[in-house]
Short mmCIF file of C-alpha atoms in Angstrom, two decimals:
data_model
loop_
_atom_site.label_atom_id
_atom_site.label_comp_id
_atom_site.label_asym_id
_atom_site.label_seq_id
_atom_site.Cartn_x
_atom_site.Cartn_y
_atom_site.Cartn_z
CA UNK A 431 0.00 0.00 0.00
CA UNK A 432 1.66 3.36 -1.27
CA UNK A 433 -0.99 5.80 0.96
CA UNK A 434 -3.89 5.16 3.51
CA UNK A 435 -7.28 4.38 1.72
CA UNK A 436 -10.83 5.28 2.58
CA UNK A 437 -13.25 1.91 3.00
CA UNK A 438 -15.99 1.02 4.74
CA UNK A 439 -15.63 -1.01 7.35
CA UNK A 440 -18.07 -1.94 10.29
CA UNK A 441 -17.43 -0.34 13.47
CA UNK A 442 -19.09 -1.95 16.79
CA UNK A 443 -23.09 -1.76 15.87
CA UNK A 444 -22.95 1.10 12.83
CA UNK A 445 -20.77 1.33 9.20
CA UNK A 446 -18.18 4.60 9.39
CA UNK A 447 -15.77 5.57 6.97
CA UNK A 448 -12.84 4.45 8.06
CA UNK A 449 -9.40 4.31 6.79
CA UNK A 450 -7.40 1.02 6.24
CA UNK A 451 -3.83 1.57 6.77
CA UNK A 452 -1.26 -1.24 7.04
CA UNK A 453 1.35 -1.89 9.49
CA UNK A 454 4.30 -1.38 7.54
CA UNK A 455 2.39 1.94 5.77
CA UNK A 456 2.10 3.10 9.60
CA UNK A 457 5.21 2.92 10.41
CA UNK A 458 7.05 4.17 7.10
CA UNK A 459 4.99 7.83 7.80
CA UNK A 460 5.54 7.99 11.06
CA UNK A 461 9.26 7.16 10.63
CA UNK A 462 9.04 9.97 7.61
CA UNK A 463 8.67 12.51 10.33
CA UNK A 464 11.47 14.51 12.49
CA UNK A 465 13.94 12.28 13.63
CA UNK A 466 16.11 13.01 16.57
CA UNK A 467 14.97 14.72 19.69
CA UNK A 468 11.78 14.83 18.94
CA UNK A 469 9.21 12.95 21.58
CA UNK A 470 7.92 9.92 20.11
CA UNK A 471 4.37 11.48 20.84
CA UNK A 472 5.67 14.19 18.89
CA UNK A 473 6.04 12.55 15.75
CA UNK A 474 2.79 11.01 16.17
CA UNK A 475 1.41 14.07 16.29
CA UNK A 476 3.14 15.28 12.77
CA UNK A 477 2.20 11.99 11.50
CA UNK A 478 -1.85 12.59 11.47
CA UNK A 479 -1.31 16.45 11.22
CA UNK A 480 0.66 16.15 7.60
CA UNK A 481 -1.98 13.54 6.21
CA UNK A 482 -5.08 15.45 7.41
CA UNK A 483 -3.85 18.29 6.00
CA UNK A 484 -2.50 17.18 3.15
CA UNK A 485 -5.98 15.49 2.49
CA UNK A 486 -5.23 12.05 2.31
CA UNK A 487 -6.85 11.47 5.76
CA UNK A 488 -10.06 13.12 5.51
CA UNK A 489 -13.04 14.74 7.45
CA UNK A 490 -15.00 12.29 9.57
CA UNK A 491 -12.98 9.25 8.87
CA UNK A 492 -12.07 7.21 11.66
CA UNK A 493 -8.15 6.65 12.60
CA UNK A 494 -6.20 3.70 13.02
CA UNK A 495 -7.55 2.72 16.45
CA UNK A 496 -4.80 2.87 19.47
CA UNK A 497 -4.17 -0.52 19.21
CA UNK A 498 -2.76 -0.16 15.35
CA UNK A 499 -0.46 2.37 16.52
CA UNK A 500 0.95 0.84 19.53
CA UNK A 501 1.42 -2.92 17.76
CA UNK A 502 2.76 -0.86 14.15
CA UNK A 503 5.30 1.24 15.88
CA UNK A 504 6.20 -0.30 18.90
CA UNK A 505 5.63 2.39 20.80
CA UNK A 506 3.45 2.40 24.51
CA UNK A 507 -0.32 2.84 24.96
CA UNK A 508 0.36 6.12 26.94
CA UNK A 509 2.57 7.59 24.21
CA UNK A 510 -0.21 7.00 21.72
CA UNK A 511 -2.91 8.13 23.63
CA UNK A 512 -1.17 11.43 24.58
CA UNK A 513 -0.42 12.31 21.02
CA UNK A 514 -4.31 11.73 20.24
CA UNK A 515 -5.41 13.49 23.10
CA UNK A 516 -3.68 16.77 22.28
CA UNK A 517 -4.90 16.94 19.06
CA UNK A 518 -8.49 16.10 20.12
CA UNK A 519 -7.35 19.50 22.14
CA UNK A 520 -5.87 21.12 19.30
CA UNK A 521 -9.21 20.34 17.52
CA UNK A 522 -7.97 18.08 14.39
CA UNK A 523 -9.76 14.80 15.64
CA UNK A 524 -12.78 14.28 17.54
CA UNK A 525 -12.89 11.14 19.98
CA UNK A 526 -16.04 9.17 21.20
CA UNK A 527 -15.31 6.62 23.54
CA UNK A 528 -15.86 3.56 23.07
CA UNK A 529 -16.66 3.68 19.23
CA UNK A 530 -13.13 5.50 17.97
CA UNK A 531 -11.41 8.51 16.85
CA UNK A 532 -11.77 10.51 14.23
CA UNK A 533 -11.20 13.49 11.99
CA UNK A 534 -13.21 16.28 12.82
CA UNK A 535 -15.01 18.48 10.83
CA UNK A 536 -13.55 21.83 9.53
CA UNK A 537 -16.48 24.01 11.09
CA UNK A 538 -16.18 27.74 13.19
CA UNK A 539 -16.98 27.38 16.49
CA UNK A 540 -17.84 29.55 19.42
CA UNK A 541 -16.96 29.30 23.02
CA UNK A 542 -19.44 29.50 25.18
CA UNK A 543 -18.98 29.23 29.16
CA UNK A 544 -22.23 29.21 30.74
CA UNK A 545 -25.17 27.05 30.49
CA UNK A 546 -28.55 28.98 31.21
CA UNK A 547 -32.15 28.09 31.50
CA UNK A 548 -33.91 29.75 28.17
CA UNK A 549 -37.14 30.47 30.16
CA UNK A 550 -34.97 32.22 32.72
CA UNK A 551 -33.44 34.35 29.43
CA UNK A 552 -36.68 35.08 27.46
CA UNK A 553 -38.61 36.49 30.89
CA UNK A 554 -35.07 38.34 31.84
CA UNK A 555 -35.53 40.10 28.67
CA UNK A 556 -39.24 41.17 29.77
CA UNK A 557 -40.60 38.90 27.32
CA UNK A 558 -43.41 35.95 27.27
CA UNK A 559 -41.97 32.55 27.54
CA UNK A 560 -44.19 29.51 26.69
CA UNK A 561 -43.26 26.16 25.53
CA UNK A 562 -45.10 23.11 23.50
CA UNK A 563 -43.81 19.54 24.55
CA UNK A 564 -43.66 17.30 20.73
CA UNK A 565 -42.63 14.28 22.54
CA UNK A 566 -41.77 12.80 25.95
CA UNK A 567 -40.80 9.15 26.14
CA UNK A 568 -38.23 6.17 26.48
CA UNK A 569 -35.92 5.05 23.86
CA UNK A 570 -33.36 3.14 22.38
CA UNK A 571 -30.80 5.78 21.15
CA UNK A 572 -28.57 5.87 17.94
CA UNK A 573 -24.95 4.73 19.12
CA UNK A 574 -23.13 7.76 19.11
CA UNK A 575 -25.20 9.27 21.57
CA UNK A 576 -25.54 6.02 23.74
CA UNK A 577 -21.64 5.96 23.36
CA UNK A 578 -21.87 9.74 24.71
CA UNK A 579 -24.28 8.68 27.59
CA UNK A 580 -22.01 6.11 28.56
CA UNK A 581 -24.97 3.29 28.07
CA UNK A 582 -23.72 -0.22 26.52
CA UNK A 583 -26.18 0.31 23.85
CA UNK A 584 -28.69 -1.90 24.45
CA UNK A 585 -30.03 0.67 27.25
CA UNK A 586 -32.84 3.12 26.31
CA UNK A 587 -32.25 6.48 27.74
CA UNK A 588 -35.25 9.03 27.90
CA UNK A 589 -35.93 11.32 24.72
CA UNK A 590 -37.84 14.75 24.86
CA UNK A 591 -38.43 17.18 22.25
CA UNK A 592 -39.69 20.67 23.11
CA UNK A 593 -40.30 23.96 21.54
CA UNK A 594 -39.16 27.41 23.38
CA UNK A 595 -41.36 30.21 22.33
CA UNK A 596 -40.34 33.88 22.73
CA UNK A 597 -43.52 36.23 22.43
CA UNK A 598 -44.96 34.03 20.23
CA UNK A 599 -42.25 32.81 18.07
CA UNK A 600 -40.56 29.82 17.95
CA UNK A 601 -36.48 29.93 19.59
CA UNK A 602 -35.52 26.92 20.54
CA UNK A 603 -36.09 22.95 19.18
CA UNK A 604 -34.75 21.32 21.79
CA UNK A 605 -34.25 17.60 21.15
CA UNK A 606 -32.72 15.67 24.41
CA UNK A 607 -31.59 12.53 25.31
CA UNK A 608 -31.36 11.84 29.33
CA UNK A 609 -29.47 9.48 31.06
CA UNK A 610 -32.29 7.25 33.05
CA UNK A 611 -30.25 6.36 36.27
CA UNK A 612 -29.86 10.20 37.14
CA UNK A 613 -33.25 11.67 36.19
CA UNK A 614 -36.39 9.34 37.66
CA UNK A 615 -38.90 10.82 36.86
CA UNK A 616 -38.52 12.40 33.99
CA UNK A 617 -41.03 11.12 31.91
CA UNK A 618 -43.83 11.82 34.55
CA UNK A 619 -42.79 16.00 34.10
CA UNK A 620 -44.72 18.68 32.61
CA UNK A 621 -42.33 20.42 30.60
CA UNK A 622 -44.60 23.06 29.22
CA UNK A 623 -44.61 24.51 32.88
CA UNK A 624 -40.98 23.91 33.77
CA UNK A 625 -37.76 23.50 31.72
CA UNK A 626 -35.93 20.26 31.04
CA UNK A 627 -32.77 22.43 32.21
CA UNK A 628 -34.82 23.26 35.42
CA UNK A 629 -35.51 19.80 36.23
CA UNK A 630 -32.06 17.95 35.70
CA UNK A 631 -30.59 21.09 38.14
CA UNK A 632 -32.75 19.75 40.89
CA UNK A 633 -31.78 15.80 40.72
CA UNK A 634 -28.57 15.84 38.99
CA UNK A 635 -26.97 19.21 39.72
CA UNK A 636 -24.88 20.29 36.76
CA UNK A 637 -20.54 19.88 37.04
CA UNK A 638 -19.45 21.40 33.69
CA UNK A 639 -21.01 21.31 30.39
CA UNK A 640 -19.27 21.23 26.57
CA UNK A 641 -20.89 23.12 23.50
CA UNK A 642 -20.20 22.76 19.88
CA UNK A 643 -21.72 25.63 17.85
CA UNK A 644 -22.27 25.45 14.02
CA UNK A 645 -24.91 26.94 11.67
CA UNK A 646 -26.81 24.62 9.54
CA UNK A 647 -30.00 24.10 7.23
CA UNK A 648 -32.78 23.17 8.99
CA UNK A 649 -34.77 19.81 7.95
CA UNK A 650 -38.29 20.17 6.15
CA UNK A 651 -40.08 18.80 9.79
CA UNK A 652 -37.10 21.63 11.38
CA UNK A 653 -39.23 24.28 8.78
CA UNK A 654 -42.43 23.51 9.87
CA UNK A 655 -41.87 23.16 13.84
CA UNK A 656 -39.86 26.67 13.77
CA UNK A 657 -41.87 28.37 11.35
CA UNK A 658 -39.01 28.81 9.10
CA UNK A 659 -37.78 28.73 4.94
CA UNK A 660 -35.55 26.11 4.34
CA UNK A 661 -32.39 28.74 3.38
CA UNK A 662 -32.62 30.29 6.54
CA UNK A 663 -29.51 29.48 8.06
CA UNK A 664 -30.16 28.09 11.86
CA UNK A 665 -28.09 27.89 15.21
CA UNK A 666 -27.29 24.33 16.28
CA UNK A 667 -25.46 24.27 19.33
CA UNK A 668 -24.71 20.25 20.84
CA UNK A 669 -24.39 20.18 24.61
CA UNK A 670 -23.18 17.50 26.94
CA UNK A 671 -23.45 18.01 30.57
CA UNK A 672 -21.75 16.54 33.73
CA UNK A 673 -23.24 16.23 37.73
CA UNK A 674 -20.14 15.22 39.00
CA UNK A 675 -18.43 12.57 36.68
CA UNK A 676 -21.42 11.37 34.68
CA UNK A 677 -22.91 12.50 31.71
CA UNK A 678 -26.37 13.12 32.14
CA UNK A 679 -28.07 14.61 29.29
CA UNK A 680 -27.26 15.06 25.46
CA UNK A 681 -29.13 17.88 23.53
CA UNK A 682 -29.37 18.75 20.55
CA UNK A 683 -30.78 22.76 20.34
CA UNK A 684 -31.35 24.17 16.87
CA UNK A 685 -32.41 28.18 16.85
CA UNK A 686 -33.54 30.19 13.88
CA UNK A 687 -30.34 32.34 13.05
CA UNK A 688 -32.85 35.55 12.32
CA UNK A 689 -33.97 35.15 15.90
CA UNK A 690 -31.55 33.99 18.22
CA UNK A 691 -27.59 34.89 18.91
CA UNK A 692 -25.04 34.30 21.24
CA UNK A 693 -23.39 36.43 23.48
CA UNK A 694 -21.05 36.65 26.40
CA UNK A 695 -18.39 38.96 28.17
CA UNK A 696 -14.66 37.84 28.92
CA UNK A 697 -11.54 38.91 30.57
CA UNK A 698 -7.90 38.80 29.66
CA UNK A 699 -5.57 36.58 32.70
#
């Protein structure tokens, strides 16, 4: 083999594109990069940089798993898995345990530091909040997001989909998946009266939280839910959030970009 290949290739319970890249392959590039002084993690490092950027490892594929590396290059688990941490950091790859790594997507992103309850926003701005529950109910979810929730994917977790109204107009779609061990009663809540966000704080009070912001077309069902065209360009911001070392919820929150922005205040350390 004279450069890695795209196949597919079955990964644990769904088909990715993955890339199928010999031993000997593995360790000609990664012997390619700078010799020397250079920390073996180092080179790793230069190794996936130069072929994602060079395009022959592209977006969304899924790497070499850490066993490839370590049995192709003789090198130790923790040498490996440093290399593809930091650039899961550095925002090249994206990892999700238990199913792989893999390239992420070139997309902008915003930083956001905060997780609020929208009622809490929309009546702070002296406006009328309301909310219409679409669905509220327990099932089995895709396996990225069971991977995310830390189920074994034969679990169900609980779904609900809800839309945030600000005087009148449609917000938020919020579509979230809820780890059943740290929310009982979930299902039996009224979520036109309360918030999703208000109820988790109660049982499973929130640790930290990660976003990933990107705009996107909304789906013909996303039109007619938001009251939107399908070329207006929407919000989607993807939210995990901790109570203490768990992962409780994953939600999925689209806004109309003609209605909705972010915003936040920083200082310099």
């Amino acid at each position: 083999m004279t450069a890695p290949q795209a196949a597919r290739r079955p990964t644990g319970t769904r088909t990715v594109d993955g890339l199928v890249v010999g031993a000997s392959e593995l360790a000609r590039l990664y012997a390619e990069q700078t010799p020397g002084s250079a920390p073996a993690y180092q080179r790793i490092k230069d190794l996936v940089s130069r072929q994602i950027v060079s395009g022959h490892w592209r977006e969304g594929e899924a790497l070499p798993s850490e066993n490839q590396f370590v049995e192709s290059l003789g090198l130790s688990r923790m040498t490996v898995n440093r290399a593809l941490r930091e650039l899961s950091a550095d925002g090249l790859l994206r990892r999700v345990m238990g199913v792989g790594t893999f390239v992420a997507r070139r997309k902008g992103s915003s930083a956001l530091v905060e997780v609020h309850n929208i009622a809490d926003e929309i009546r702070g701005r002296g406006h009328r909040y309301e909310a219409r529950v679409l669905s509220l109910r327990e099932e089995l979810p895709d396996p990225e997001i069971s991977a995310q929730l830390g189920l074994d994917g034969r679990r169900s977790a609980f779904r609900s989909r809800v839309v945030h109204f600000e005087d009148g107009a449609a917000v938020q779609l919020e579509d979230r998946y809820v780890h059943p061990d740290f929310a009982p009663g979930y299902l039996d809540q009224d979520f036109t009266q309360r918030t999703p966000f208000t109820f988790l704080s109660e049982v499973a009070p929130l640790g930290k939280g990660e976003h990933i912001v990107e705009a996107v077309l909304p789906s013909a069902e996303e039109c007619e839910i938001l009251g939107v065209s399908p070329a207006e360009p929407c919000l989607l911001i993807q939210r995990r959030t901790w109570s203490r070392d768990a992962v409780v919820s994953v939600a999925r929150l689209l806004h109309p970009g003609s209605r909705y922005r972010l915003e936040g205040t920083f200082a310099a350390h």
